[in-house]
Amino acid sequence: MMHPDVQSLLAVQQDDLEVYALESRLAALAPRLAALENERARAAQELDRARKAIEADETRHREAMLKVDTHRQLVERSQRQYESVTSPREANAAMTQLEQTKRMADDSERDASQILGRIGEMRHHVAELETALADVEHRQADTRAALDTERAEIEAEIAQARAKRDETARAVPKPMLAKYDKVRSRRRAETLFPLRGPSCSACDTAIPTQRRAVMAASGTIEMCEGCGALLYAGE
Ligand SMILES: [Zn+2]
């Protein structure tokens, strides 16, 4: 016949196993949430990179436009020089100078307009990435809401299960409960096992007759030296 204290402790263990099962369900939500977060973060990062690339090209474009200004001023100066020459020899030199500065101005204008074209394409790409991010967020909204609901439900169930456990535990003598809790918090799983014949039913290690006799007579729980589980007599 099983001791009533052991019966009470088995009821506590049943409640604990329910709490653990709920906690496992709660923990299983985390990777699902993380997967959503990763997917969103990838889309957001790609958008961020594209925006930064535009900023870099906008800086390049400003620099290119400064160069264009400088070269245009050179063209004007060369033009004035060419117009003020007084000899054919000077005219030749001034014309060469003017043509050179015009080529430089043309080159820098072409550079600036190439950068501007690239910025236009990149803005288009950014708009696409913004749409993609919005799509991800829209698609995830329902899943996230469902996850939130599920988490709230499980948390409520856990609170209930813990309250039930505390109530059940009041029937168990404090030292016995403390002994059980110490082992349980390490195992986070089934902790209390019956003797099966002369052995631990969790690992089959044989328990000395003397110890089995004490457990049967006084209803105490004893640790199995083979597996660390707590054993009780009387099933
Ligand atoms: Zn054992």
PDB file of C-alpha atoms and ligand atoms in Angstrom:
ATOM      1  CA  MET A   1       0.000   0.000   0.000  1.00  0.00           C
ATOM      2  CA  MET A   2       1.356   3.373  -1.010  1.00  0.00           C
ATOM      3  CA  HIS A   3       1.950   5.948   1.725  1.00  0.00           C
ATOM      4  CA  PRO A   4      -0.506   8.925   1.520  1.00  0.00           C
ATOM      5  CA  ASP A   5       2.428  11.419   1.475  1.00  0.00           C
ATOM      6  CA  VAL A   6       3.828   9.661  -1.587  1.00  0.00           C
ATOM      7  CA  GLN A   7       0.399   9.749  -3.214  1.00  0.00           C
ATOM      8  CA  SER A   8       0.245  13.495  -2.596  1.00  0.00           C
ATOM      9  CA  LEU A   9       3.737  13.974  -3.960  1.00  0.00           C
ATOM     10  CA  LEU A  10       2.839  11.997  -7.094  1.00  0.00           C
ATOM     11  CA  ALA A  11      -0.065  14.410  -7.606  1.00  0.00           C
ATOM     12  CA  VAL A  12       2.387  17.327  -7.306  1.00  0.00           C
ATOM     13  CA  GLN A  13       4.661  15.665  -9.842  1.00  0.00           C
ATOM     14  CA  GLN A  14       1.723  15.308 -12.227  1.00  0.00           C
ATOM     15  CA  ASP A  15       1.075  19.041 -11.921  1.00  0.00           C
ATOM     16  CA  ASP A  16       4.776  19.811 -12.423  1.00  0.00           C
ATOM     17  CA  LEU A  17       4.872  17.731 -15.600  1.00  0.00           C
ATOM     18  CA  GLU A  18       1.925  19.714 -16.907  1.00  0.00           C
ATOM     19  CA  VAL A  19       3.738  22.984 -16.153  1.00  0.00           C
ATOM     20  CA  TYR A  20       6.840  21.673 -17.950  1.00  0.00           C
ATOM     21  CA  ALA A  21       4.803  20.657 -20.983  1.00  0.00           C
ATOM     22  CA  LEU A  22       3.287  24.145 -21.144  1.00  0.00           C
ATOM     23  CA  GLU A  23       6.694  25.761 -20.715  1.00  0.00           C
ATOM     24  CA  SER A  24       8.025  23.643 -23.596  1.00  0.00           C
ATOM     25  CA  ARG A  25       5.140  24.816 -25.782  1.00  0.00           C
ATOM     26  CA  LEU A  26       5.956  28.405 -24.843  1.00  0.00           C
ATOM     27  CA  ALA A  27       9.655  27.910 -25.610  1.00  0.00           C
ATOM     28  CA  ALA A  28       8.750  26.405 -28.993  1.00  0.00           C
ATOM     29  CA  LEU A  29       7.206  29.736 -29.990  1.00  0.00           C
ATOM     30  CA  ALA A  30      10.559  31.523 -29.737  1.00  0.00           C
ATOM     31  CA  PRO A  31      12.206  30.010 -32.855  1.00  0.00           C
ATOM     32  CA  ARG A  32       9.011  30.635 -34.857  1.00  0.00           C
ATOM     33  CA  LEU A  33       9.101  34.297 -33.825  1.00  0.00           C
ATOM     34  CA  ALA A  34      12.849  34.471 -34.509  1.00  0.00           C
ATOM     35  CA  ALA A  35      12.306  33.073 -38.030  1.00  0.00           C
ATOM     36  CA  LEU A  36       9.786  35.834 -38.744  1.00  0.00           C
ATOM     37  CA  GLU A  37      12.165  38.412 -37.295  1.00  0.00           C
ATOM     38  CA  ASN A  38      15.058  37.123 -39.446  1.00  0.00           C
ATOM     39  CA  GLU A  39      13.002  37.245 -42.605  1.00  0.00           C
ATOM     40  CA  ARG A  40      11.951  40.828 -41.883  1.00  0.00           C
ATOM     41  CA  ALA A  41      15.482  41.852 -40.884  1.00  0.00           C
ATOM     42  CA  ARG A  42      16.911  40.511 -44.161  1.00  0.00           C
ATOM     43  CA  ALA A  43      14.465  42.616 -46.193  1.00  0.00           C
ATOM     44  CA  ALA A  44      15.111  45.680 -44.015  1.00  0.00           C
ATOM     45  CA  GLN A  45      18.891  45.294 -44.272  1.00  0.00           C
ATOM     46  CA  GLU A  46      18.797  45.004 -48.046  1.00  0.00           C
ATOM     47  CA  LEU A  47      16.747  48.194 -48.195  1.00  0.00           C
ATOM     48  CA  ASP A  48      19.115  49.928 -45.814  1.00  0.00           C
ATOM     49  CA  ARG A  49      22.148  48.953 -47.926  1.00  0.00           C
ATOM     50  CA  ALA A  50      20.474  50.247 -51.088  1.00  0.00           C
ATOM     51  CA  ARG A  51      19.617  53.572 -49.401  1.00  0.00           C
ATOM     52  CA  LYS A  52      23.195  53.970 -48.179  1.00  0.00           C
ATOM     53  CA  ALA A  53      24.507  53.243 -51.673  1.00  0.00           C
ATOM     54  CA  ILE A  54      22.310  56.079 -52.991  1.00  0.00           C
ATOM     55  CA  GLU A  55      23.654  58.426 -50.331  1.00  0.00           C
ATOM     56  CA  ALA A  56      27.222  57.534 -51.354  1.00  0.00           C
ATOM     57  CA  ASP A  57      26.425  58.195 -55.018  1.00  0.00           C
ATOM     58  CA  GLU A  58      24.709  61.469 -54.143  1.00  0.00           C
ATOM     59  CA  THR A  59      27.947  62.560 -52.491  1.00  0.00           C
ATOM     60  CA  ARG A  60      29.868  61.473 -55.598  1.00  0.00           C
ATOM     61  CA  HIS A  61      27.434  63.426 -57.746  1.00  0.00           C
ATOM     62  CA  ARG A  62      27.896  66.605 -55.692  1.00  0.00           C
ATOM     63  CA  GLU A  63      31.657  66.237 -56.076  1.00  0.00           C
ATOM     64  CA  ALA A  64      31.291  65.641 -59.808  1.00  0.00           C
ATOM     65  CA  MET A  65      29.150  68.779 -60.136  1.00  0.00           C
ATOM     66  CA  LEU A  66      31.825  70.837 -58.363  1.00  0.00           C
ATOM     67  CA  LYS A  67      34.321  69.544 -60.895  1.00  0.00           C
ATOM     68  CA  VAL A  68      31.941  70.473 -63.725  1.00  0.00           C
ATOM     69  CA  ASP A  69      31.729  74.034 -62.329  1.00  0.00           C
ATOM     70  CA  THR A  70      35.493  74.301 -62.077  1.00  0.00           C
ATOM     71  CA  HIS A  71      35.984  73.045 -65.624  1.00  0.00           C
ATOM     72  CA  ARG A  72      33.319  75.389 -67.011  1.00  0.00           C
ATOM     73  CA  GLN A  73      35.123  78.309 -65.372  1.00  0.00           C
ATOM     74  CA  LEU A  74      38.331  77.136 -67.000  1.00  0.00           C
ATOM     75  CA  VAL A  75      36.556  77.038 -70.377  1.00  0.00           C
ATOM     76  CA  GLU A  76      35.314  80.615 -69.881  1.00  0.00           C
ATOM     77  CA  ARG A  77      38.761  81.808 -68.905  1.00  0.00           C
ATOM     78  CA  SER A  78      40.312  80.078 -71.942  1.00  0.00           C
ATOM     79  CA  GLN A  79      37.604  81.582 -74.105  1.00  0.00           C
ATOM     80  CA  ARG A  80      38.439  85.090 -72.849  1.00  0.00           C
ATOM     81  CA  GLN A  81      42.151  84.457 -73.384  1.00  0.00           C
ATOM     82  CA  TYR A  82      41.499  83.249 -76.908  1.00  0.00           C
ATOM     83  CA  GLU A  83      39.476  86.396 -77.640  1.00  0.00           C
ATOM     84  CA  SER A  84      42.215  88.689 -76.411  1.00  0.00           C
ATOM     85  CA  VAL A  85      45.157  87.267 -78.349  1.00  0.00           C
ATOM     86  CA  THR A  86      47.257  89.624 -80.390  1.00  0.00           C
ATOM     87  CA  SER A  87      49.303  87.297 -82.579  1.00  0.00           C
ATOM     88  CA  PRO A  88      48.653  84.117 -84.616  1.00  0.00           C
ATOM     89  CA  ARG A  89      51.135  82.211 -82.442  1.00  0.00           C
ATOM     90  CA  GLU A  90      49.195  83.197 -79.312  1.00  0.00           C
ATOM     91  CA  ALA A  91      45.981  82.303 -81.091  1.00  0.00           C
ATOM     92  CA  ASN A  92      47.216  78.746 -81.734  1.00  0.00           C
ATOM     93  CA  ALA A  93      48.237  78.236 -78.118  1.00  0.00           C
ATOM     94  CA  ALA A  94      44.991  79.732 -76.821  1.00  0.00           C
ATOM     95  CA  MET A  95      42.915  77.537 -79.126  1.00  0.00           C
ATOM     96  CA  THR A  96      44.729  74.396 -77.917  1.00  0.00           C
ATOM     97  CA  GLN A  97      44.121  75.496 -74.339  1.00  0.00           C
ATOM     98  CA  LEU A  98      40.426  76.157 -75.035  1.00  0.00           C
ATOM     99  CA  GLU A  99      39.936  72.766 -76.682  1.00  0.00           C
ATOM    100  CA  GLN A 100      41.649  71.018 -73.787  1.00  0.00           C
ATOM    101  CA  THR A 101      39.466  72.696 -71.156  1.00  0.00           C
ATOM    102  CA  LYS A 102      36.334  71.974 -73.231  1.00  0.00           C
ATOM    103  CA  ARG A 103      37.262  68.271 -73.316  1.00  0.00           C
ATOM    104  CA  MET A 104      37.768  68.292 -69.547  1.00  0.00           C
ATOM    105  CA  ALA A 105      34.404  69.987 -69.039  1.00  0.00           C
ATOM    106  CA  ASP A 106      32.705  67.473 -71.360  1.00  0.00           C
ATOM    107  CA  ASP A 107      34.310  64.549 -69.519  1.00  0.00           C
ATOM    108  CA  SER A 108      33.263  65.785 -66.097  1.00  0.00           C
ATOM    109  CA  GLU A 109      29.721  66.472 -67.325  1.00  0.00           C
ATOM    110  CA  ARG A 110      29.534  62.943 -68.693  1.00  0.00           C
ATOM    111  CA  ASP A 111      30.739  61.552 -65.335  1.00  0.00           C
ATOM    112  CA  ALA A 112      28.149  63.585 -63.449  1.00  0.00           C
ATOM    113  CA  SER A 113      25.330  62.509 -65.725  1.00  0.00           C
ATOM    114  CA  GLN A 114      26.395  58.832 -65.483  1.00  0.00           C
ATOM    115  CA  ILE A 115      26.251  59.040 -61.694  1.00  0.00           C
ATOM    116  CA  LEU A 116      22.852  60.710 -61.906  1.00  0.00           C
ATOM    117  CA  GLY A 117      21.588  57.919 -64.167  1.00  0.00           C
ATOM    118  CA  ARG A 118      22.845  55.329 -61.713  1.00  0.00           C
ATOM    119  CA  ILE A 119      21.107  57.135 -58.842  1.00  0.00           C
ATOM    120  CA  GLY A 120      17.858  57.034 -60.826  1.00  0.00           C
ATOM    121  CA  GLU A 121      18.154  53.253 -61.264  1.00  0.00           C
ATOM    122  CA  MET A 122      19.006  52.815 -57.591  1.00  0.00           C
ATOM    123  CA  ARG A 123      15.980  54.850 -56.510  1.00  0.00           C
ATOM    124  CA  HIS A 124      13.864  52.512 -58.580  1.00  0.00           C
ATOM    125  CA  HIS A 125      15.503  49.542 -56.845  1.00  0.00           C
ATOM    126  CA  VAL A 126      14.905  51.133 -53.417  1.00  0.00           C
ATOM    127  CA  ALA A 127      11.225  51.543 -54.260  1.00  0.00           C
ATOM    128  CA  GLU A 128      11.075  47.829 -55.113  1.00  0.00           C
ATOM    129  CA  LEU A 129      12.799  46.909 -51.854  1.00  0.00           C
ATOM    130  CA  GLU A 130      10.396  49.121 -49.901  1.00  0.00           C
ATOM    131  CA  THR A 131       7.504  47.262 -51.491  1.00  0.00           C
ATOM    132  CA  ALA A 132       9.166  43.932 -50.684  1.00  0.00           C
ATOM    133  CA  LEU A 133       9.611  44.910 -47.025  1.00  0.00           C
ATOM    134  CA  ALA A 134       6.020  46.100 -46.798  1.00  0.00           C
ATOM    135  CA  ASP A 135       4.923  42.768 -48.329  1.00  0.00           C
ATOM    136  CA  VAL A 136       6.904  40.795 -45.748  1.00  0.00           C
ATOM    137  CA  GLU A 137       5.418  42.845 -42.911  1.00  0.00           C
ATOM    138  CA  HIS A 138       1.926  42.509 -44.304  1.00  0.00           C
ATOM    139  CA  ARG A 139       2.318  38.766 -44.822  1.00  0.00           C
ATOM    140  CA  GLN A 140       3.730  38.350 -41.297  1.00  0.00           C
ATOM    141  CA  ALA A 141       1.060  40.413 -39.546  1.00  0.00           C
ATOM    142  CA  ASP A 142      -1.447  37.547 -39.234  1.00  0.00           C
ATOM    143  CA  THR A 143       1.216  35.041 -38.190  1.00  0.00           C
ATOM    144  CA  ARG A 144       2.572  37.410 -35.543  1.00  0.00           C
ATOM    145  CA  ALA A 145      -0.914  38.101 -34.216  1.00  0.00           C
ATOM    146  CA  ALA A 146      -1.591  34.350 -34.038  1.00  0.00           C
ATOM    147  CA  LEU A 147       1.727  33.800 -32.227  1.00  0.00           C
ATOM    148  CA  ASP A 148       0.902  36.578 -29.751  1.00  0.00           C
ATOM    149  CA  THR A 149      -2.483  35.047 -29.043  1.00  0.00           C
ATOM    150  CA  GLU A 150      -0.948  31.605 -28.628  1.00  0.00           C
ATOM    151  CA  ARG A 151       1.674  32.958 -26.238  1.00  0.00           C
ATOM    152  CA  ALA A 152      -0.916  34.790 -24.150  1.00  0.00           C
ATOM    153  CA  GLU A 153      -3.022  31.615 -23.956  1.00  0.00           C
ATOM    154  CA  ILE A 154      -0.097  29.441 -22.911  1.00  0.00           C
ATOM    155  CA  GLU A 155       1.048  32.001 -20.340  1.00  0.00           C
ATOM    156  CA  ALA A 156      -2.429  32.037 -18.847  1.00  0.00           C
ATOM    157  CA  GLU A 157      -2.450  28.226 -18.754  1.00  0.00           C
ATOM    158  CA  ILE A 158       0.969  28.227 -17.077  1.00  0.00           C
ATOM    159  CA  ALA A 159      -0.237  30.639 -14.394  1.00  0.00           C
ATOM    160  CA  GLN A 160      -3.224  28.388 -13.790  1.00  0.00           C
ATOM    161  CA  ALA A 161      -1.134  25.218 -13.732  1.00  0.00           C
ATOM    162  CA  ARG A 162       1.331  26.754 -11.253  1.00  0.00           C
ATOM    163  CA  ALA A 163      -1.491  27.840  -8.950  1.00  0.00           C
ATOM    164  CA  LYS A 164      -2.921  24.329  -9.104  1.00  0.00           C
ATOM    165  CA  ARG A 165       0.505  22.901  -8.333  1.00  0.00           C
ATOM    166  CA  ASP A 166       0.938  25.166  -5.308  1.00  0.00           C
ATOM    167  CA  GLU A 167      -2.438  24.020  -4.020  1.00  0.00           C
ATOM    168  CA  THR A 168      -1.584  20.334  -4.521  1.00  0.00           C
ATOM    169  CA  ALA A 169       1.813  20.799  -2.850  1.00  0.00           C
ATOM    170  CA  ARG A 170       0.192  21.896   0.409  1.00  0.00           C
ATOM    171  CA  ALA A 171      -0.721  18.273   1.135  1.00  0.00           C
ATOM    172  CA  VAL A 172       2.939  17.173   1.064  1.00  0.00           C
ATOM    173  CA  PRO A 173       5.160  17.423   4.178  1.00  0.00           C
ATOM    174  CA  LYS A 174       7.655  20.275   3.699  1.00  0.00           C
ATOM    175  CA  PRO A 175      10.902  18.255   4.017  1.00  0.00           C
ATOM    176  CA  MET A 176       9.676  15.692   1.495  1.00  0.00           C
ATOM    177  CA  LEU A 177       8.614  18.445  -0.902  1.00  0.00           C
ATOM    178  CA  ALA A 178      11.972  20.201  -0.508  1.00  0.00           C
ATOM    179  CA  LYS A 179      13.837  16.970  -1.264  1.00  0.00           C
ATOM    180  CA  TYR A 180      11.701  16.383  -4.332  1.00  0.00           C
ATOM    181  CA  ASP A 181      11.983  20.018  -5.547  1.00  0.00           C
ATOM    182  CA  LYS A 182      15.769  19.972  -5.279  1.00  0.00           C
ATOM    183  CA  VAL A 183      16.041  16.968  -7.591  1.00  0.00           C
ATOM    184  CA  ARG A 184      13.177  18.067  -9.853  1.00  0.00           C
ATOM    185  CA  SER A 185      14.613  21.512 -10.560  1.00  0.00           C
ATOM    186  CA  ARG A 186      17.775  19.814 -11.796  1.00  0.00           C
ATOM    187  CA  ARG A 187      15.984  17.237 -13.941  1.00  0.00           C
ATOM    188  CA  ARG A 188      13.090  19.349 -15.216  1.00  0.00           C
ATOM    189  CA  ALA A 189      11.298  16.083 -15.975  1.00  0.00           C
ATOM    190  CA  GLU A 190       9.798  13.081 -14.222  1.00  0.00           C
ATOM    191  CA  THR A 191      11.651  12.763 -10.930  1.00  0.00           C
ATOM    192  CA  LEU A 192       9.711  10.317  -8.772  1.00  0.00           C
ATOM    193  CA  PHE A 193       9.744   6.662  -9.802  1.00  0.00           C
ATOM    194  CA  PRO A 194       8.375   3.518  -8.142  1.00  0.00           C
ATOM    195  CA  LEU A 195      10.517   0.608  -7.149  1.00  0.00           C
ATOM    196  CA  ARG A 196       9.960  -2.271  -9.512  1.00  0.00           C
ATOM    197  CA  GLY A 197      10.613  -5.388  -7.517  1.00  0.00           C
ATOM    198  CA  PRO A 198      14.009  -4.821  -5.906  1.00  0.00           C
ATOM    199  CA  SER A 199      15.118  -2.213  -8.459  1.00  0.00           C
ATOM    200  CA  CYS A 200      14.734   1.394  -9.588  1.00  0.00           C
ATOM    201  CA  SER A 201      12.123   1.407 -12.358  1.00  0.00           C
ATOM    202  CA  ALA A 202      13.913   4.240 -14.142  1.00  0.00           C
ATOM    203  CA  CYS A 203      17.300   2.577 -14.548  1.00  0.00           C
ATOM    204  CA  ASP A 204      17.023  -0.962 -13.142  1.00  0.00           C
ATOM    205  CA  THR A 205      19.722  -0.441 -10.510  1.00  0.00           C
ATOM    206  CA  ALA A 206      19.108  -2.824  -7.615  1.00  0.00           C
ATOM    207  CA  ILE A 207      18.298  -1.125  -4.297  1.00  0.00           C
ATOM    208  CA  PRO A 208      19.569  -2.771  -1.057  1.00  0.00           C
ATOM    209  CA  THR A 209      16.919  -4.647   0.900  1.00  0.00           C
ATOM    210  CA  GLN A 210      17.506  -2.511   3.979  1.00  0.00           C
ATOM    211  CA  ARG A 211      16.710   0.738   2.151  1.00  0.00           C
ATOM    212  CA  ARG A 212      13.658  -0.760   0.465  1.00  0.00           C
ATOM    213  CA  ALA A 213      12.367  -1.865   3.821  1.00  0.00           C
ATOM    214  CA  VAL A 214      12.703   1.660   5.269  1.00  0.00           C
ATOM    215  CA  MET A 215      10.927   3.174   2.268  1.00  0.00           C
ATOM    216  CA  ALA A 216       8.087   0.694   2.523  1.00  0.00           C
ATOM    217  CA  ALA A 217       7.686   1.100   6.269  1.00  0.00           C
ATOM    218  CA  SER A 218       7.879   4.892   6.577  1.00  0.00           C
ATOM    219  CA  GLY A 219       6.806   6.181   3.167  1.00  0.00           C
ATOM    220  CA  THR A 220      10.076   8.063   2.586  1.00  0.00           C
ATOM    221  CA  ILE A 221      11.578   8.781  -0.818  1.00  0.00           C
ATOM    222  CA  GLU A 222      15.175   7.861  -1.529  1.00  0.00           C
ATOM    223  CA  MET A 223      17.554   8.799  -4.294  1.00  0.00           C
ATOM    224  CA  CYS A 224      18.625   6.068  -6.720  1.00  0.00           C
ATOM    225  CA  GLU A 225      22.419   5.947  -6.837  1.00  0.00           C
ATOM    226  CA  GLY A 226      22.246   4.693 -10.423  1.00  0.00           C
ATOM    227  CA  CYS A 227      20.296   7.538 -12.070  1.00  0.00           C
ATOM    228  CA  GLY A 228      19.627  10.176  -9.429  1.00  0.00           C
ATOM    229  CA  ALA A 229      15.852   9.728  -9.581  1.00  0.00           C
ATOM    230  CA  LEU A 230      13.785   9.628  -6.386  1.00  0.00           C
ATOM    231  CA  LEU A 231      12.260   6.284  -5.534  1.00  0.00           C
ATOM    232  CA  TYR A 232       9.187   5.292  -3.543  1.00  0.00           C
ATOM    233  CA  ALA A 233       7.845   1.955  -2.448  1.00  0.00           C
ATOM    234  CA  GLY A 234       4.356   0.623  -2.709  1.00  0.00           C
ATOM    235  CA  GLU A 235       3.209   0.326  -6.247  1.00  0.00           C
TER     236      GLU A 235
HETATM  237 ZN    ZN B   1      17.667   4.702 -11.010  1.00  0.00          ZN
END
